[in-house]
Amino acid sequence: MNQHTNTSTHDVVDILTLDHREMEDLLDQIQRSPDAEQRRELTDTLIAEVMRHSVAEEMYVYPVMEKRIPNGKEEAEHDKEEHDEIVQVMKQLEDADAAEPAFMDHVHKLDELLRHHAKDEEADQFPQLRQRLPEEERIDLGKKVENAKQLAPTRPHPSAPHSELFHKTVGAGVGMVDRLRDKLSGRMTG
């Protein structure tokens, strides 16, 4: 994935919104695919993209939301709770056989959670970020998000905390281990 080009001209809202469209596209491809192996590969890519996106939000976007938008702390906590639900479903998907019917049940649940989460962010939080942050700051935040996505974990870790401090101190190491595991196992992550 990661089709973002020339991030110097993209602000954080553009980047995160594009991530949402890419995730939705992957979900659609998974649900249309009759081939279990292809569903597995697409799902692994989706999981990696969701993890990168979520960790980057938790590292950089949520702390800004907490400080700069009304009820930002509550909004960020709500989003982290939704991330927890998403991680749980992704962990179930990671462990599921793509040829079994239960796999698609998990995909449908993930689809529901991700689309709900994206809709909330795009309808409420993103417009507030655009309104309350000058363009230069949104572009700088976008660069930080893109950089964080390069180091973020690619696998769900349900017991890991959803905190800026964790992601900035331990997360890069977890991400490195995930990318090594992905390479050794041949797992497709985008």
C-alpha positions as YAML, in Angstrom:
chain: A
units: angstrom
residues:
- id: 1
  name: MET
  ca: [0.00, 0.00, 0.00]
- id: 2
  name: ASN
  ca: [1.33, 3.35, 1.12]
- id: 3
  name: GLN
  ca: [0.50, 5.09, -2.12]
- id: 4
  name: HIS
  ca: [1.10, 8.50, -0.60]
- id: 5
  name: THR
  ca: [3.42, 10.54, -2.72]
- id: 6
  name: ASN
  ca: [5.16, 13.81, -2.03]
- id: 7
  name: THR
  ca: [4.01, 13.94, 1.57]
- id: 8
  name: SER
  ca: [5.42, 17.46, 1.87]
- id: 9
  name: THR
  ca: [2.22, 18.73, 0.26]
- id: 10
  name: HIS
  ca: [-0.19, 16.43, 2.08]
- id: 11
  name: ASP
  ca: [-1.52, 17.37, 5.45]
- id: 12
  name: VAL
  ca: [-2.30, 14.84, 8.14]
- id: 13
  name: VAL
  ca: [-6.01, 14.82, 7.32]
- id: 14
  name: ASP
  ca: [-5.33, 14.01, 3.66]
- id: 15
  name: ILE
  ca: [-2.95, 11.21, 4.62]
- id: 16
  name: LEU
  ca: [-5.25, 9.60, 7.18]
- id: 17
  name: THR
  ca: [-8.29, 9.91, 4.89]
- id: 18
  name: LEU
  ca: [-6.36, 8.24, 2.07]
- id: 19
  name: ASP
  ca: [-5.39, 5.47, 4.51]
- id: 20
  name: HIS
  ca: [-9.09, 4.94, 5.23]
- id: 21
  name: ARG
  ca: [-9.90, 4.62, 1.51]
- id: 22
  name: GLU
  ca: [-7.03, 2.15, 1.02]
- id: 23
  name: MET
  ca: [-8.24, 0.04, 3.97]
- id: 24
  name: GLU
  ca: [-11.81, 0.05, 2.64]
- id: 25
  name: ASP
  ca: [-10.51, -0.99, -0.78]
- id: 26
  name: LEU
  ca: [-8.60, -3.90, 0.77]
- id: 27
  name: LEU
  ca: [-11.71, -4.95, 2.69]
- id: 28
  name: ASP
  ca: [-13.71, -4.92, -0.53]
- id: 29
  name: GLN
  ca: [-11.05, -7.01, -2.31]
- id: 30
  name: ILE
  ca: [-10.97, -9.54, 0.54]
- id: 31
  name: GLN
  ca: [-14.74, -9.91, 0.49]
- id: 32
  name: ARG
  ca: [-14.84, -10.33, -3.30]
- id: 33
  name: SER
  ca: [-12.00, -12.86, -3.50]
- id: 34
  name: PRO
  ca: [-13.03, -16.50, -3.96]
- id: 35
  name: ASP
  ca: [-9.43, -17.64, -3.31]
- id: 36
  name: ALA
  ca: [-8.47, -18.37, 0.33]
- id: 37
  name: GLU
  ca: [-4.75, -17.76, -0.27]
- id: 38
  name: GLN
  ca: [-5.45, -14.37, -1.85]
- id: 39
  name: ARG
  ca: [-7.82, -13.49, 1.04]
- id: 40
  name: ARG
  ca: [-5.02, -14.36, 3.50]
- id: 41
  name: GLU
  ca: [-2.47, -12.19, 1.67]
- id: 42
  name: LEU
  ca: [-4.88, -9.26, 1.37]
- id: 43
  name: THR
  ca: [-5.84, -9.62, 5.03]
- id: 44
  name: ASP
  ca: [-2.20, -9.64, 6.14]
- id: 45
  name: THR
  ca: [-1.65, -6.46, 4.12]
- id: 46
  name: LEU
  ca: [-4.76, -4.88, 5.64]
- id: 47
  name: ILE
  ca: [-3.70, -5.79, 9.18]
- id: 48
  name: ALA
  ca: [-0.26, -4.27, 8.62]
- id: 49
  name: GLU
  ca: [-1.78, -1.07, 7.21]
- id: 50
  name: VAL
  ca: [-4.29, -0.73, 10.05]
- id: 51
  name: MET
  ca: [-1.55, -1.26, 12.63]
- id: 52
  name: ARG
  ca: [0.70, 1.36, 11.03]
- id: 53
  name: HIS
  ca: [-2.16, 3.84, 10.78]
- id: 54
  name: SER
  ca: [-3.38, 3.28, 14.34]
- id: 55
  name: VAL
  ca: [0.05, 3.52, 15.93]
- id: 56
  name: ALA
  ca: [0.82, 6.73, 14.02]
- id: 57
  name: GLU
  ca: [-2.48, 8.23, 15.18]
- id: 58
  name: GLU
  ca: [-1.75, 7.27, 18.78]
- id: 59
  name: MET
  ca: [1.80, 8.65, 18.62]
- id: 60
  name: TYR
  ca: [1.09, 12.00, 16.98]
- id: 61
  name: VAL
  ca: [-2.54, 12.76, 16.14]
- id: 62
  name: TYR
  ca: [-4.28, 11.94, 19.41]
- id: 63
  name: PRO
  ca: [-1.90, 14.02, 21.57]
- id: 64
  name: VAL
  ca: [-2.63, 17.00, 19.29]
- id: 65
  name: MET
  ca: [-6.36, 16.32, 19.42]
- id: 66
  name: GLU
  ca: [-6.22, 16.19, 23.23]
- id: 67
  name: LYS
  ca: [-4.65, 19.65, 23.35]
- id: 68
  name: ARG
  ca: [-6.32, 21.43, 20.47]
- id: 69
  name: ILE
  ca: [-9.91, 20.30, 19.91]
- id: 70
  name: PRO
  ca: [-12.86, 20.59, 22.31]
- id: 71
  name: ASN
  ca: [-13.37, 17.31, 24.19]
- id: 72
  name: GLY
  ca: [-10.18, 16.12, 22.51]
- id: 73
  name: LYS
  ca: [-9.12, 13.95, 25.44]
- id: 74
  name: GLU
  ca: [-12.47, 12.14, 25.43]
- id: 75
  name: GLU
  ca: [-12.37, 11.80, 21.64]
- id: 76
  name: ALA
  ca: [-8.86, 10.30, 21.75]
- id: 77
  name: GLU
  ca: [-9.85, 7.87, 24.54]
- id: 78
  name: HIS
  ca: [-12.90, 6.78, 22.54]
- id: 79
  name: ASP
  ca: [-10.72, 6.23, 19.47]
- id: 80
  name: LYS
  ca: [-8.22, 4.17, 21.50]
- id: 81
  name: GLU
  ca: [-11.09, 2.00, 22.75]
- id: 82
  name: GLU
  ca: [-12.14, 1.46, 19.14]
- id: 83
  name: HIS
  ca: [-8.54, 0.59, 18.29]
- id: 84
  name: ASP
  ca: [-8.64, -2.03, 21.05]
- id: 85
  name: GLU
  ca: [-11.72, -3.64, 19.48]
- id: 86
  name: ILE
  ca: [-10.12, -3.54, 16.02]
- id: 87
  name: VAL
  ca: [-6.88, -5.12, 17.32]
- id: 88
  name: GLN
  ca: [-8.85, -7.94, 18.96]
- id: 89
  name: VAL
  ca: [-10.63, -8.77, 15.70]
- id: 90
  name: MET
  ca: [-7.38, -8.54, 13.72]
- id: 91
  name: LYS
  ca: [-5.74, -10.97, 16.15]
- id: 92
  name: GLN
  ca: [-8.63, -13.40, 15.56]
- id: 93
  name: LEU
  ca: [-8.16, -12.95, 11.81]
- id: 94
  name: GLU
  ca: [-4.43, -13.46, 12.04]
- id: 95
  name: ASP
  ca: [-5.03, -16.81, 13.74]
- id: 96
  name: ALA
  ca: [-7.95, -17.90, 11.50]
- id: 97
  name: ASP
  ca: [-7.87, -20.16, 8.43]
- id: 98
  name: ALA
  ca: [-8.87, -18.09, 5.40]
- id: 99
  name: ALA
  ca: [-10.67, -21.12, 3.95]
- id: 100
  name: GLU
  ca: [-13.03, -21.40, 6.93]
- id: 101
  name: PRO
  ca: [-16.37, -19.54, 7.12]
- id: 102
  name: ALA
  ca: [-15.39, -18.01, 10.49]
- id: 103
  name: PHE
  ca: [-12.63, -16.10, 8.70]
- id: 104
  name: MET
  ca: [-15.16, -14.11, 6.69]
- id: 105
  name: ASP
  ca: [-17.21, -13.51, 9.84]
- id: 106
  name: HIS
  ca: [-14.13, -11.82, 11.32]
- id: 107
  name: VAL
  ca: [-13.58, -9.87, 8.09]
- id: 108
  name: HIS
  ca: [-17.18, -8.59, 8.21]
- id: 109
  name: LYS
  ca: [-16.75, -7.54, 11.85]
- id: 110
  name: LEU
  ca: [-13.47, -5.77, 11.04]
- id: 111
  name: ASP
  ca: [-15.14, -4.06, 8.08]
- id: 112
  name: GLU
  ca: [-17.92, -2.78, 10.35]
- id: 113
  name: LEU
  ca: [-15.48, -1.51, 13.00]
- id: 114
  name: LEU
  ca: [-13.09, 0.15, 10.56]
- id: 115
  name: ARG
  ca: [-15.80, 1.91, 8.56]
- id: 116
  name: HIS
  ca: [-17.45, 3.17, 11.75]
- id: 117
  name: HIS
  ca: [-14.10, 4.44, 13.07]
- id: 118
  name: ALA
  ca: [-13.22, 6.15, 9.78]
- id: 119
  name: LYS
  ca: [-16.65, 7.77, 9.54]
- id: 120
  name: ASP
  ca: [-16.35, 9.19, 13.07]
- id: 121
  name: GLU
  ca: [-12.90, 10.62, 12.41]
- id: 122
  name: GLU
  ca: [-13.78, 12.06, 9.02]
- id: 123
  name: ALA
  ca: [-17.10, 13.59, 10.09]
- id: 124
  name: ASP
  ca: [-15.98, 15.14, 13.36]
- id: 125
  name: GLN
  ca: [-12.30, 15.05, 14.26]
- id: 126
  name: PHE
  ca: [-10.67, 15.73, 10.90]
- id: 127
  name: PRO
  ca: [-12.70, 18.88, 10.20]
- id: 128
  name: GLN
  ca: [-11.78, 20.14, 13.67]
- id: 129
  name: LEU
  ca: [-8.09, 19.47, 13.03]
- id: 130
  name: ARG
  ca: [-8.36, 21.39, 9.75]
- id: 131
  name: GLN
  ca: [-10.11, 24.24, 11.52]
- id: 132
  name: ARG
  ca: [-7.82, 24.45, 14.55]
- id: 133
  name: LEU
  ca: [-4.38, 23.71, 13.09]
- id: 134
  name: PRO
  ca: [-2.68, 25.93, 10.53]
- id: 135
  name: GLU
  ca: [-1.78, 24.22, 7.25]
- id: 136
  name: GLU
  ca: [1.95, 24.18, 8.00]
- id: 137
  name: GLU
  ca: [1.33, 22.37, 11.29]
- id: 138
  name: ARG
  ca: [-0.98, 19.84, 9.58]
- id: 139
  name: ILE
  ca: [1.68, 19.17, 6.94]
- id: 140
  name: ASP
  ca: [4.34, 18.73, 9.64]
- id: 141
  name: LEU
  ca: [2.02, 16.38, 11.53]
- id: 142
  name: GLY
  ca: [1.48, 14.46, 8.28]
- id: 143
  name: LYS
  ca: [5.24, 13.98, 7.91]
- id: 144
  name: LYS
  ca: [5.46, 12.67, 11.47]
- id: 145
  name: VAL
  ca: [2.60, 10.26, 10.78]
- id: 146
  name: GLU
  ca: [4.25, 8.97, 7.59]
- id: 147
  name: ASN
  ca: [7.56, 8.46, 9.41]
- id: 148
  name: ALA
  ca: [5.85, 6.67, 12.30]
- id: 149
  name: LYS
  ca: [4.10, 4.32, 9.87]
- id: 150
  name: GLN
  ca: [7.51, 3.21, 8.57]
- id: 151
  name: LEU
  ca: [8.56, 2.01, 12.04]
- id: 152
  name: ALA
  ca: [5.24, 0.84, 13.45]
- id: 153
  name: PRO
  ca: [4.33, -2.77, 14.23]
- id: 154
  name: THR
  ca: [2.67, -4.71, 11.40]
- id: 155
  name: ARG
  ca: [0.89, -7.27, 13.58]
- id: 156
  name: PRO
  ca: [-1.79, -6.92, 16.24]
- id: 157
  name: HIS
  ca: [-0.56, -6.93, 19.82]
- id: 158
  name: PRO
  ca: [-3.70, -6.99, 21.99]
- id: 159
  name: SER
  ca: [-1.81, -6.63, 25.27]
- id: 160
  name: ALA
  ca: [0.22, -3.60, 24.13]
- id: 161
  name: PRO
  ca: [-0.90, -0.26, 25.55]
- id: 162
  name: HIS
  ca: [-2.34, 2.35, 23.19]
- id: 163
  name: SER
  ca: [-0.14, 5.16, 24.41]
- id: 164
  name: GLU
  ca: [2.13, 7.72, 22.85]
- id: 165
  name: LEU
  ca: [4.94, 6.85, 25.31]
- id: 166
  name: PHE
  ca: [4.77, 3.11, 24.57]
- id: 167
  name: HIS
  ca: [4.80, 3.63, 20.81]
- id: 168
  name: LYS
  ca: [7.66, 6.12, 20.94]
- id: 169
  name: THR
  ca: [9.85, 4.03, 23.27]
- id: 170
  name: VAL
  ca: [9.05, 0.35, 22.65]
- id: 171
  name: GLY
  ca: [6.92, 0.41, 19.50]
- id: 172
  name: ALA
  ca: [9.77, 0.77, 17.02]
- id: 173
  name: GLY
  ca: [11.43, -2.35, 18.46]
- id: 174
  name: VAL
  ca: [8.14, -4.26, 18.26]
- id: 175
  name: GLY
  ca: [7.76, -3.02, 14.68]
- id: 176
  name: MET
  ca: [11.27, -4.20, 13.81]
- id: 177
  name: VAL
  ca: [10.53, -7.68, 15.21]
- id: 178
  name: ASP
  ca: [7.22, -7.76, 13.31]
- id: 179
  name: ARG
  ca: [8.90, -6.83, 10.02]
- id: 180
  name: LEU
  ca: [11.57, -9.52, 10.60]
- id: 181
  name: ARG
  ca: [8.84, -12.10, 11.31]
- id: 182
  name: ASP
  ca: [7.00, -10.95, 8.18]
- id: 183
  name: LYS
  ca: [10.10, -11.38, 6.06]
- id: 184
  name: LEU
  ca: [11.00, -14.79, 7.50]
- id: 185
  name: SER
  ca: [7.46, -16.11, 7.11]
- id: 186
  name: GLY
  ca: [6.91, -14.60, 3.65]
- id: 187
  name: ARG
  ca: [3.90, -12.69, 5.04]
- id: 188
  name: MET
  ca: [2.67, -9.97, 2.68]
- id: 189
  name: THR
  ca: [2.41, -6.59, 4.38]
- id: 190
  name: GLY
  ca: [2.11, -4.11, 1.57]
...
